[in-house]
mmCIF file with all atom_site columns, C-alpha atoms in Angstrom:
data_model
loop_
_atom_site.group_PDB
_atom_site.id
_atom_site.type_symbol
_atom_site.label_atom_id
_atom_site.label_alt_id
_atom_site.label_comp_id
_atom_site.label_asym_id
_atom_site.label_entity_id
_atom_site.label_seq_id
_atom_site.pdbx_PDB_ins_code
_atom_site.Cartn_x
_atom_site.Cartn_y
_atom_site.Cartn_z
_atom_site.occupancy
_atom_site.B_iso_or_equiv
_atom_site.pdbx_formal_charge
_atom_site.auth_seq_id
_atom_site.auth_comp_id
_atom_site.auth_asym_id
_atom_site.auth_atom_id
_atom_site.pdbx_PDB_model_num
ATOM 1  C CA . MET A 1 1  ? 95.489  110.858 99.720 1.00 39.00 ? 24  MET A CA 1
ATOM 2  C CA . THR A 1 2  ? 96.229  107.861 97.864 1.00 54.00 ? 25  THR A CA 1
ATOM 3  C CA . GLU A 1 3  ? 93.311  106.271 96.129 1.00 61.00 ? 26  GLU A CA 1
ATOM 4  C CA . THR A 1 4  ? 92.721  102.444 96.894 1.00 67.00 ? 27  THR A CA 1
ATOM 5  C CA . GLY A 1 5  ? 90.867  99.716  94.860 1.00 84.00 ? 28  GLY A CA 1
ATOM 6  C CA . TRP A 1 6  ? 91.410  98.362  91.427 1.00 92.00 ? 29  TRP A CA 1
ATOM 7  C CA . HIS A 1 7  ? 91.168  101.041 88.545 1.00 93.00 ? 30  HIS A CA 1
ATOM 8  C CA . PRO A 1 8  ? 90.326  99.667  85.127 1.00 95.00 ? 31  PRO A CA 1
ATOM 9  C CA . GLY A 1 9  ? 92.530  100.810 82.206 1.00 95.00 ? 32  GLY A CA 1
ATOM 10 C CA . THR A 1 10 ? 93.802  99.535  78.940 1.00 95.00 ? 33  THR A CA 1
ATOM 11 C CA . ALA A 1 11 ? 97.584  98.414  78.484 1.00 92.00 ? 34  ALA A CA 1
ATOM 12 C CA . ASP A 1 12 ? 100.199 98.523  75.791 1.00 91.00 ? 35  ASP A CA 1
ATOM 13 C CA . GLY A 1 13 ? 103.245 96.867  76.418 1.00 86.00 ? 36  GLY A CA 1
ATOM 14 C CA . ASP A 1 14 ? 106.263 94.846  75.534 1.00 82.00 ? 37  ASP A CA 1
ATOM 15 C CA . ARG A 1 15 ? 109.423 93.331  77.008 1.00 75.00 ? 38  ARG A CA 1
ATOM 16 C CA . GLY A 1 16 ? 111.887 95.529  78.202 1.00 68.00 ? 39  GLY A CA 1
ATOM 17 C CA . PRO A 1 17 ? 115.508 95.330  79.695 1.00 64.00 ? 40  PRO A CA 1
ATOM 18 C CA . ARG A 1 18 ? 116.095 92.122  81.359 1.00 68.00 ? 41  ARG A CA 1
ATOM 19 C CA . ARG A 1 19 ? 112.903 90.548  79.483 1.00 73.00 ? 42  ARG A CA 1
ATOM 20 C CA . LEU A 1 20 ? 110.641 92.154  82.337 1.00 78.00 ? 43  LEU A CA 1
ATOM 21 C CA . PRO A 1 21 ? 107.182 93.751  81.149 1.00 79.00 ? 44  PRO A CA 1
ATOM 22 C CA . GLU A 1 22 ? 107.349 97.462  80.576 1.00 87.00 ? 45  GLU A CA 1
ATOM 23 C CA . LEU A 1 23 ? 103.390 98.666  80.287 1.00 90.00 ? 46  LEU A CA 1
ATOM 24 C CA . THR A 1 24 ? 101.707 102.078 79.812 1.00 94.00 ? 47  THR A CA 1
ATOM 25 C CA . VAL A 1 25 ? 98.255  101.913 80.910 1.00 95.00 ? 48  VAL A CA 1
ATOM 26 C CA . HIS A 1 26 ? 95.717  104.288 79.702 1.00 96.00 ? 49  HIS A CA 1
ATOM 27 C CA . PHE A 1 27 ? 92.817  105.298 81.923 1.00 95.00 ? 50  PHE A CA 1
ATOM 28 C CA . ALA A 1 28 ? 89.307  106.428 81.289 1.00 93.00 ? 51  ALA A CA 1
ATOM 29 C CA . ASP A 1 29 ? 89.991  109.919 82.510 1.00 92.00 ? 52  ASP A CA 1
ATOM 30 C CA . GLY A 1 30 ? 92.796  110.235 79.778 1.00 93.00 ? 53  GLY A CA 1
ATOM 31 C CA . SER A 1 31 ? 95.715  109.997 82.030 1.00 95.00 ? 54  SER A CA 1
ATOM 32 C CA . ARG A 1 32 ? 98.268  107.357 81.723 1.00 95.00 ? 55  ARG A CA 1
ATOM 33 C CA . LEU A 1 33 ? 101.070 105.593 83.997 1.00 95.00 ? 56  LEU A CA 1
ATOM 34 C CA . GLY A 1 34 ? 104.184 103.878 82.875 1.00 94.00 ? 57  GLY A CA 1
ATOM 35 C CA . LEU A 1 35 ? 104.827 100.739 84.525 1.00 93.00 ? 58  LEU A CA 1
ATOM 36 C CA . ARG A 1 36 ? 107.861 98.136  84.711 1.00 90.00 ? 59  ARG A CA 1
ATOM 37 C CA . GLY A 1 37 ? 107.324 94.534  86.066 1.00 86.00 ? 60  GLY A CA 1
ATOM 38 C CA . VAL A 1 38 ? 109.765 93.414  88.939 1.00 85.00 ? 61  VAL A CA 1
ATOM 39 C CA . LEU A 1 39 ? 111.637 90.376  88.941 1.00 80.00 ? 62  LEU A CA 1
ATOM 40 C CA . SER A 1 40 ? 109.323 87.797  90.736 1.00 75.00 ? 63  SER A CA 1
ATOM 41 C CA . TRP A 1 41 ? 107.999 84.248  90.276 1.00 66.00 ? 64  TRP A CA 1
ATOM 42 C CA . ARG A 1 42 ? 105.003 85.948  89.029 1.00 58.00 ? 65  ARG A CA 1
ATOM 43 C CA . THR A 1 43 ? 106.291 88.131  86.349 1.00 58.00 ? 66  THR A CA 1
ATOM 44 C CA . VAL A 1 44 ? 104.572 87.260  82.963 1.00 58.00 ? 67  VAL A CA 1
ATOM 45 C CA . ARG A 1 45 ? 106.542 86.374  80.110 1.00 61.00 ? 68  ARG A CA 1
ATOM 46 C CA . LEU A 1 46 ? 105.408 88.490  77.203 1.00 59.00 ? 69  LEU A CA 1
ATOM 47 C CA . ARG A 1 47 ? 105.152 87.093  73.689 1.00 61.00 ? 70  ARG A CA 1
ATOM 48 C CA . GLY A 1 48 ? 105.698 90.188  71.558 1.00 64.00 ? 71  GLY A CA 1
ATOM 49 C CA . GLU A 1 49 ? 104.046 93.775  71.661 1.00 74.00 ? 72  GLU A CA 1
ATOM 50 C CA . PHE A 1 50 ? 100.316 94.027  72.433 1.00 80.00 ? 73  PHE A CA 1
ATOM 51 C CA . ALA A 1 51 ? 98.129  97.065  72.459 1.00 87.00 ? 74  ALA A CA 1
ATOM 52 C CA . GLY A 1 52 ? 94.677  97.795  74.198 1.00 91.00 ? 75  GLY A CA 1
ATOM 53 C CA . VAL A 1 53 ? 94.679  94.829  76.368 1.00 89.00 ? 76  VAL A CA 1
ATOM 54 C CA . PRO A 1 54 ? 92.026  95.340  79.371 1.00 92.00 ? 77  PRO A CA 1
ATOM 55 C CA . VAL A 1 55 ? 93.915  95.738  82.903 1.00 93.00 ? 78  VAL A CA 1
ATOM 56 C CA . ARG A 1 56 ? 93.162  96.314  86.577 1.00 95.00 ? 79  ARG A CA 1
ATOM 57 C CA . VAL A 1 57 ? 95.574  98.241  88.300 1.00 95.00 ? 80  VAL A CA 1
ATOM 58 C CA . GLY A 1 58 ? 96.082  98.154  92.308 1.00 94.00 ? 81  GLY A CA 1
ATOM 59 C CA . GLY A 1 59 ? 97.906  99.389  94.923 1.00 92.00 ? 82  GLY A CA 1
ATOM 60 C CA . ALA A 1 60 ? 100.017 102.734 95.225 1.00 87.00 ? 83  ALA A CA 1
ATOM 61 C CA . GLY A 1 61 ? 103.956 103.637 95.245 1.00 85.00 ? 84  GLY A CA 1
ATOM 62 C CA . LEU A 1 62 ? 106.296 100.592 94.891 1.00 85.00 ? 85  LEU A CA 1
ATOM 63 C CA . ASP A 1 63 ? 103.336 98.304  95.828 1.00 88.00 ? 86  ASP A CA 1
ATOM 64 C CA . MET A 1 64 ? 101.331 97.902  92.811 1.00 92.00 ? 87  MET A CA 1
ATOM 65 C CA . VAL A 1 65 ? 100.104 95.139  90.625 1.00 92.00 ? 88  VAL A CA 1
ATOM 66 C CA . VAL A 1 66 ? 98.365  94.786  87.311 1.00 92.00 ? 89  VAL A CA 1
ATOM 67 C CA . LEU A 1 67 ? 95.862  92.036  86.710 1.00 91.00 ? 90  LEU A CA 1
ATOM 68 C CA . LEU A 1 68 ? 96.411  91.274  82.711 1.00 84.00 ? 91  LEU A CA 1
ATOM 69 C CA . SER A 1 69 ? 94.615  89.134  80.650 1.00 80.00 ? 92  SER A CA 1
ATOM 70 C CA . ARG A 1 70 ? 97.015  87.119  78.000 1.00 73.00 ? 93  ARG A CA 1
ATOM 71 C CA . ASP A 1 71 ? 96.702  83.811  76.291 1.00 74.00 ? 94  ASP A CA 1
ATOM 72 C CA . GLY A 1 72 ? 93.031  83.013  77.957 1.00 82.00 ? 95  GLY A CA 1
ATOM 73 C CA . ARG A 1 73 ? 94.381  83.515  81.292 1.00 81.00 ? 96  ARG A CA 1
ATOM 74 C CA . THR A 1 74 ? 94.868  86.111  84.047 1.00 85.00 ? 97  THR A CA 1
ATOM 75 C CA . HIS A 1 75 ? 98.244  87.124  85.429 1.00 81.00 ? 98  HIS A CA 1
ATOM 76 C CA . ALA A 1 76 ? 98.974  89.107  88.380 1.00 85.00 ? 99  ALA A CA 1
ATOM 77 C CA . VAL A 1 77 ? 101.896 91.010  87.382 1.00 85.00 ? 100 VAL A CA 1
ATOM 78 C CA . PRO A 1 78 ? 103.889 92.952  90.106 1.00 89.00 ? 101 PRO A CA 1
ATOM 79 C CA . VAL A 1 79 ? 105.196 96.530  88.931 1.00 91.00 ? 102 VAL A CA 1
ATOM 80 C CA . ARG A 1 80 ? 106.615 99.792  89.977 1.00 92.00 ? 103 ARG A CA 1
ATOM 81 C CA . PRO A 1 81 ? 105.810 103.079 88.312 1.00 94.00 ? 104 PRO A CA 1
ATOM 82 C CA . ARG A 1 82 ? 108.432 104.369 85.879 1.00 91.00 ? 105 ARG A CA 1
ATOM 83 C CA . GLY A 1 83 ? 107.353 107.957 86.568 1.00 88.00 ? 106 GLY A CA 1
ATOM 84 C CA . PRO A 1 84 ? 104.327 110.008 87.854 1.00 88.00 ? 107 PRO A CA 1
ATOM 85 C CA . ARG A 1 85 ? 100.652 109.267 86.377 1.00 88.00 ? 108 ARG A CA 1
ATOM 86 C CA . THR A 1 86 ? 100.260 111.745 83.550 1.00 90.00 ? 109 THR A CA 1
ATOM 87 C CA . VAL A 1 87 ? 97.071  114.136 83.839 1.00 82.00 ? 110 VAL A CA 1
ATOM 88 C CA . ALA A 1 88 ? 95.142  114.671 80.726 1.00 70.00 ? 111 ALA A CA 1
ATOM 89 C CA . ARG A 1 89 ? 94.144  118.624 80.161 1.00 63.00 ? 112 ARG A CA 1
#
């Protein structure tokens, strides 16, 4: 079963290949998820690296979005997972 809704976390990120965002989101349960921005009119242009930025992750599979606050504005960043969510042990 897939969880739905908005899941809070913190993100570390930078620009990846083709200048699209690459994020690692850390969740309160200790798990993490690697995400890559997809080409879109809504893709955020990142300025340098960042760490510990509060985010909310919504969606599942190939239909996901991250709400990311940068520069005093909140951006909806369309993303795809880079792999499965890791589970803390």
